[in-house]
Amino acid sequence: MSTDPQMTAERVRGPVIQVRGLAKAYKELHVLRGVDVEVARGSIFALLGSNGAGKTTVVRILSTLLKPDAGTATVNGFDVATQAARVRESISLTGQFAAVDEILSGRENLVLVARLRHLRDPGGIADELLARFALTDAGTRRVSTYSGGMRRRLDIAMSLIGDPPVIFLDEPTTGLDPQARLEVWQAVRELARQGTTVLLTTQYLDEAEQLADRIAILHQGRIIANGTLPELKRLLPPAKVEYVEKQPTLEDVFLAIVGDDGTDSTAGAASPAGTKNRGTR
Amino acid sequence: MTKHFVSDTLVLLGRSLRHISRSPDTIITTAIMPIAFMLLFVYVFGGAIRTGSDRYVNYLLPGILLITVASGISYTAFRLFLDMKGGIFERFQSMPVARSSVLWAHVLTSLVANLISLVLVVLVALGMGFRSGAGVAQWLAVAGIMMLFTLALTWLAVIPGLTAKSVDGASAFSYPLIFLPFVSSAFVPTESMPGPVRAFAENQPVTSIANTIRDLFAQQQVGGDIWIALAWCVGLLVVAYGAAMAVYHRRTG
Ligand SMILES: Nc1ncnc2c1ncn2[C@@H]1O[C@H](COP(=O)(O)OP(=O)(O)OP(=O)(O)O)[C@@H](O)[C@H]1O
Ligand SMILES: [Mg+2]
């Protein structure tokens, strides 16, 4: 993804997410101690941090679910504290744990969200998203019968309805198999290509490496590093050149054997011949 | 945002009604306990109870209807609890959905579900010999009082639905409500009770509501009881609604 047009957009319209001095404590536990972050419009921004670093807390504050103790945050030009309603019109949230209606079917879930966003042709929107996330066959089944990955895909699909300019994805690929993960990555890139700003949190460093235009690391309540991947790499001492035989990673092996054609994992295993062809290098 | 209040509430109401239609057992179980009480009291204890009315089931039905609602509203707390727990609630909260629509949808669903349960109970009562000469106006008055009562108790149920830590906690609050009719005029006339019990029974809401409904069914002049009954229902409704909304805003910011 080229960064030049985005840099221009940034200068023209300013950052779409602006966070200053954000602080939040749960009783004695000071989770955020002054977080400063800016996210450029149309970019993919990854927030990294270990378990309990406060990533979800930041996302919940930005999506108006939680009030900060101190500091300000604006999304799409609206203050999360004083213009919550306008913020909600500008965003969509995919929380850390799938927020889907188990009793309804996948399609009904999508129709529900489309109706609540006051869109025309909710049925058409639902069908299109089912197709895009390889859920058409399961569309009329109750979500309680879905696998974790299907649920997650539905969850993300629900967040795309209405094309909000900003999307928050809290650990979107946790619990997904490698193919589903690649599909989600693809969807995220597609969003950014269409101009949507994506703020995602993750614990997978490769996910941030693959997707993000900028990466910030949240540690002990503050952003301790923030930059593009090359910028962050420059923080380390220069790399030594070593010669090592390149072994396929386990992920390469897994994808080769199972087949990475992006279909549902229930669609059938790859043929033995295919396995052999793809598996040998 | 409030410009969408009605349409958002209707969309969410449709969702909840779908939930109910997919687990109709919640309506059946709501009706089963009061029907069991009705059978027990009419065919086992009823012969020994002097009420002054010709058929005991005629005397009993109003109290049974109140018990039906008292047990039915616990499902509102239950469904609300599941929404909170499952994250879908937060999805709605992060969307441009009218704020209180989420609660109103659950409350209206409760009205519909309880109405169906009440109809089931009345049908069984008719089968057991319940008869009323009440005309359309009286039936409408009974329906109105029951709706008001259901509305008040449902808003009460919203509070544990929003605050409970476990499923059991969400529905346990209704047990005392189910018990309340037993210490009232619902099953036996209060005259037979010893002093302090009688004083409690005569001054708690169930007695005035049950007496009012009984008078309406019997086509008798409703006395001052109806005003006491309405005062209880409206009072409870206002207090429960206020408390539920306060809890809601505290929980969701
Ligand atoms: N409602 C709450 N009450 C008390 N403590 C909380 C609450 N929510 C979060 N915390 C605590 O705040 C800290 C940060 O939580 P948060 O969920 O933001 O972390 P996270 O970076 O998203 O972690 P993970 O990678 O595990 O999802 C944790 O120590 C957590 O236990
Ligand atoms: Mg988290």
JSON list of N, CA, C and O and ligand atoms in Angstrom, two decimals, chain A residues 50-57 59-60 95-97 170-171 201 203, ligand 2:
[
{"chain": "A", "resi": 50, "resn": "SER", "atom": "N", "xyz": [0.69, -6.64, 25.23]},
{"chain": "A", "resi": 50, "resn": "SER", "atom": "CA", "xyz": [0.51, -7.97, 25.80]},
{"chain": "A", "resi": 50, "resn": "SER", "atom": "C", "xyz": [-0.85, -8.05, 26.49]},
{"chain": "A", "resi": 50, "resn": "SER", "atom": "O", "xyz": [-1.57, -7.06, 26.59]},
{"chain": "A", "resi": 51, "resn": "ASN", "atom": "N", "xyz": [-1.19, -9.21, 27.00]},
{"chain": "A", "resi": 51, "resn": "ASN", "atom": "CA", "xyz": [-2.46, -9.40, 27.70]},
{"chain": "A", "resi": 51, "resn": "ASN", "atom": "C", "xyz": [-2.59, -8.39, 28.83]},
{"chain": "A", "resi": 51, "resn": "ASN", "atom": "O", "xyz": [-1.66, -8.24, 29.63]},
{"chain": "A", "resi": 52, "resn": "GLY", "atom": "N", "xyz": [-3.71, -7.74, 28.88]},
{"chain": "A", "resi": 52, "resn": "GLY", "atom": "CA", "xyz": [-3.95, -6.81, 29.98]},
{"chain": "A", "resi": 52, "resn": "GLY", "atom": "C", "xyz": [-3.28, -5.46, 29.80]},
{"chain": "A", "resi": 52, "resn": "GLY", "atom": "O", "xyz": [-3.29, -4.63, 30.71]},
{"chain": "A", "resi": 53, "resn": "ALA", "atom": "N", "xyz": [-2.70, -5.21, 28.64]},
{"chain": "A", "resi": 53, "resn": "ALA", "atom": "CA", "xyz": [-2.03, -3.93, 28.42]},
{"chain": "A", "resi": 53, "resn": "ALA", "atom": "C", "xyz": [-3.03, -2.77, 28.35]},
{"chain": "A", "resi": 53, "resn": "ALA", "atom": "O", "xyz": [-2.68, -1.62, 28.60]},
{"chain": "A", "resi": 54, "resn": "GLY", "atom": "N", "xyz": [-4.26, -3.07, 27.99]},
{"chain": "A", "resi": 54, "resn": "GLY", "atom": "CA", "xyz": [-5.28, -2.01, 27.92]},
{"chain": "A", "resi": 54, "resn": "GLY", "atom": "C", "xyz": [-5.77, -1.73, 26.51]},
{"chain": "A", "resi": 54, "resn": "GLY", "atom": "O", "xyz": [-6.44, -0.72, 26.27]},
{"chain": "A", "resi": 55, "resn": "LYS", "atom": "N", "xyz": [-5.50, -2.63, 25.58]},
{"chain": "A", "resi": 55, "resn": "LYS", "atom": "CA", "xyz": [-5.94, -2.43, 24.19]},
{"chain": "A", "resi": 55, "resn": "LYS", "atom": "C", "xyz": [-7.46, -2.35, 24.10]},
{"chain": "A", "resi": 55, "resn": "LYS", "atom": "O", "xyz": [-8.01, -1.44, 23.49]},
{"chain": "A", "resi": 56, "resn": "THR", "atom": "N", "xyz": [-8.11, -3.34, 24.73]},
{"chain": "A", "resi": 56, "resn": "THR", "atom": "CA", "xyz": [-9.57, -3.34, 24.69]},
{"chain": "A", "resi": 56, "resn": "THR", "atom": "C", "xyz": [-10.13, -2.09, 25.36]},
{"chain": "A", "resi": 56, "resn": "THR", "atom": "O", "xyz": [-11.12, -1.52, 24.90]},
{"chain": "A", "resi": 57, "resn": "THR", "atom": "N", "xyz": [-9.47, -1.66, 26.42]},
{"chain": "A", "resi": 57, "resn": "THR", "atom": "CA", "xyz": [-9.92, -0.46, 27.12]},
{"chain": "A", "resi": 57, "resn": "THR", "atom": "C", "xyz": [-9.89, 0.75, 26.18]},
{"chain": "A", "resi": 57, "resn": "THR", "atom": "O", "xyz": [-10.84, 1.54, 26.13]},
{"chain": "A", "resi": 59, "resn": "VAL", "atom": "N", "xyz": [-10.05, 0.71, 22.90]},
{"chain": "A", "resi": 59, "resn": "VAL", "atom": "CA", "xyz": [-11.08, 0.52, 21.87]},
{"chain": "A", "resi": 59, "resn": "VAL", "atom": "C", "xyz": [-12.47, 0.83, 22.43]},
{"chain": "A", "resi": 59, "resn": "VAL", "atom": "O", "xyz": [-13.29, 1.48, 21.78]},
{"chain": "A", "resi": 60, "resn": "ARG", "atom": "N", "xyz": [-12.70, 0.40, 23.67]},
{"chain": "A", "resi": 60, "resn": "ARG", "atom": "CA", "xyz": [-14.02, 0.65, 24.27]},
{"chain": "A", "resi": 60, "resn": "ARG", "atom": "C", "xyz": [-14.26, 2.13, 24.51]},
{"chain": "A", "resi": 60, "resn": "ARG", "atom": "O", "xyz": [-15.37, 2.63, 24.38]},
{"chain": "A", "resi": 95, "resn": "GLY", "atom": "N", "xyz": [-15.84, -6.29, 18.56]},
{"chain": "A", "resi": 95, "resn": "GLY", "atom": "CA", "xyz": [-15.21, -6.45, 19.86]},
{"chain": "A", "resi": 95, "resn": "GLY", "atom": "C", "xyz": [-14.35, -7.70, 19.91]},
{"chain": "A", "resi": 95, "resn": "GLY", "atom": "O", "xyz": [-14.32, -8.51, 18.98]},
{"chain": "A", "resi": 96, "resn": "GLN", "atom": "N", "xyz": [-13.66, -7.84, 21.04]},
{"chain": "A", "resi": 96, "resn": "GLN", "atom": "CA", "xyz": [-12.75, -8.97, 21.17]},
{"chain": "A", "resi": 96, "resn": "GLN", "atom": "C", "xyz": [-13.49, -10.30, 21.12]},
{"chain": "A", "resi": 96, "resn": "GLN", "atom": "O", "xyz": [-12.95, -11.29, 20.64]},
{"chain": "A", "resi": 97, "resn": "PHE", "atom": "N", "xyz": [-14.71, -10.32, 21.64]},
{"chain": "A", "resi": 97, "resn": "PHE", "atom": "CA", "xyz": [-15.49, -11.55, 21.61]},
{"chain": "A", "resi": 97, "resn": "PHE", "atom": "C", "xyz": [-16.70, -11.33, 20.71]},
{"chain": "A", "resi": 97, "resn": "PHE", "atom": "O", "xyz": [-17.35, -10.30, 20.79]},
{"chain": "A", "resi": 170, "resn": "ASP", "atom": "N", "xyz": [-11.02, -5.48, 17.43]},
{"chain": "A", "resi": 170, "resn": "ASP", "atom": "CA", "xyz": [-10.27, -5.87, 18.62]},
{"chain": "A", "resi": 170, "resn": "ASP", "atom": "C", "xyz": [-9.89, -7.35, 18.50]},
{"chain": "A", "resi": 170, "resn": "ASP", "atom": "O", "xyz": [-10.74, -8.22, 18.64]},
{"chain": "A", "resi": 171, "resn": "GLU", "atom": "N", "xyz": [-8.64, -7.59, 18.23]},
{"chain": "A", "resi": 171, "resn": "GLU", "atom": "CA", "xyz": [-8.11, -8.94, 18.02]},
{"chain": "A", "resi": 171, "resn": "GLU", "atom": "C", "xyz": [-8.98, -9.73, 17.05]},
{"chain": "A", "resi": 171, "resn": "GLU", "atom": "O", "xyz": [-9.54, -10.77, 17.39]},
{"chain": "A", "resi": 201, "resn": "THR", "atom": "N", "xyz": [-6.41, -4.14, 17.05]},
{"chain": "A", "resi": 201, "resn": "THR", "atom": "CA", "xyz": [-5.49, -4.55, 18.11]},
{"chain": "A", "resi": 201, "resn": "THR", "atom": "C", "xyz": [-5.10, -5.98, 17.82]},
{"chain": "A", "resi": 201, "resn": "THR", "atom": "O", "xyz": [-5.86, -6.73, 17.20]},
{"chain": "A", "resi": 203, "resn": "GLN", "atom": "N", "xyz": [-2.22, -9.37, 19.10]},
{"chain": "A", "resi": 203, "resn": "GLN", "atom": "CA", "xyz": [-1.06, -9.86, 19.84]},
{"chain": "A", "resi": 203, "resn": "GLN", "atom": "C", "xyz": [-0.09, -10.53, 18.89]},
{"chain": "A", "resi": 203, "resn": "GLN", "atom": "O", "xyz": [0.98, -10.94, 19.29]},
{"chain": "C", "resi": 2, "resn": "MG", "atom": "MG", "xyz": [-8.45, -7.17, 24.82]}
]
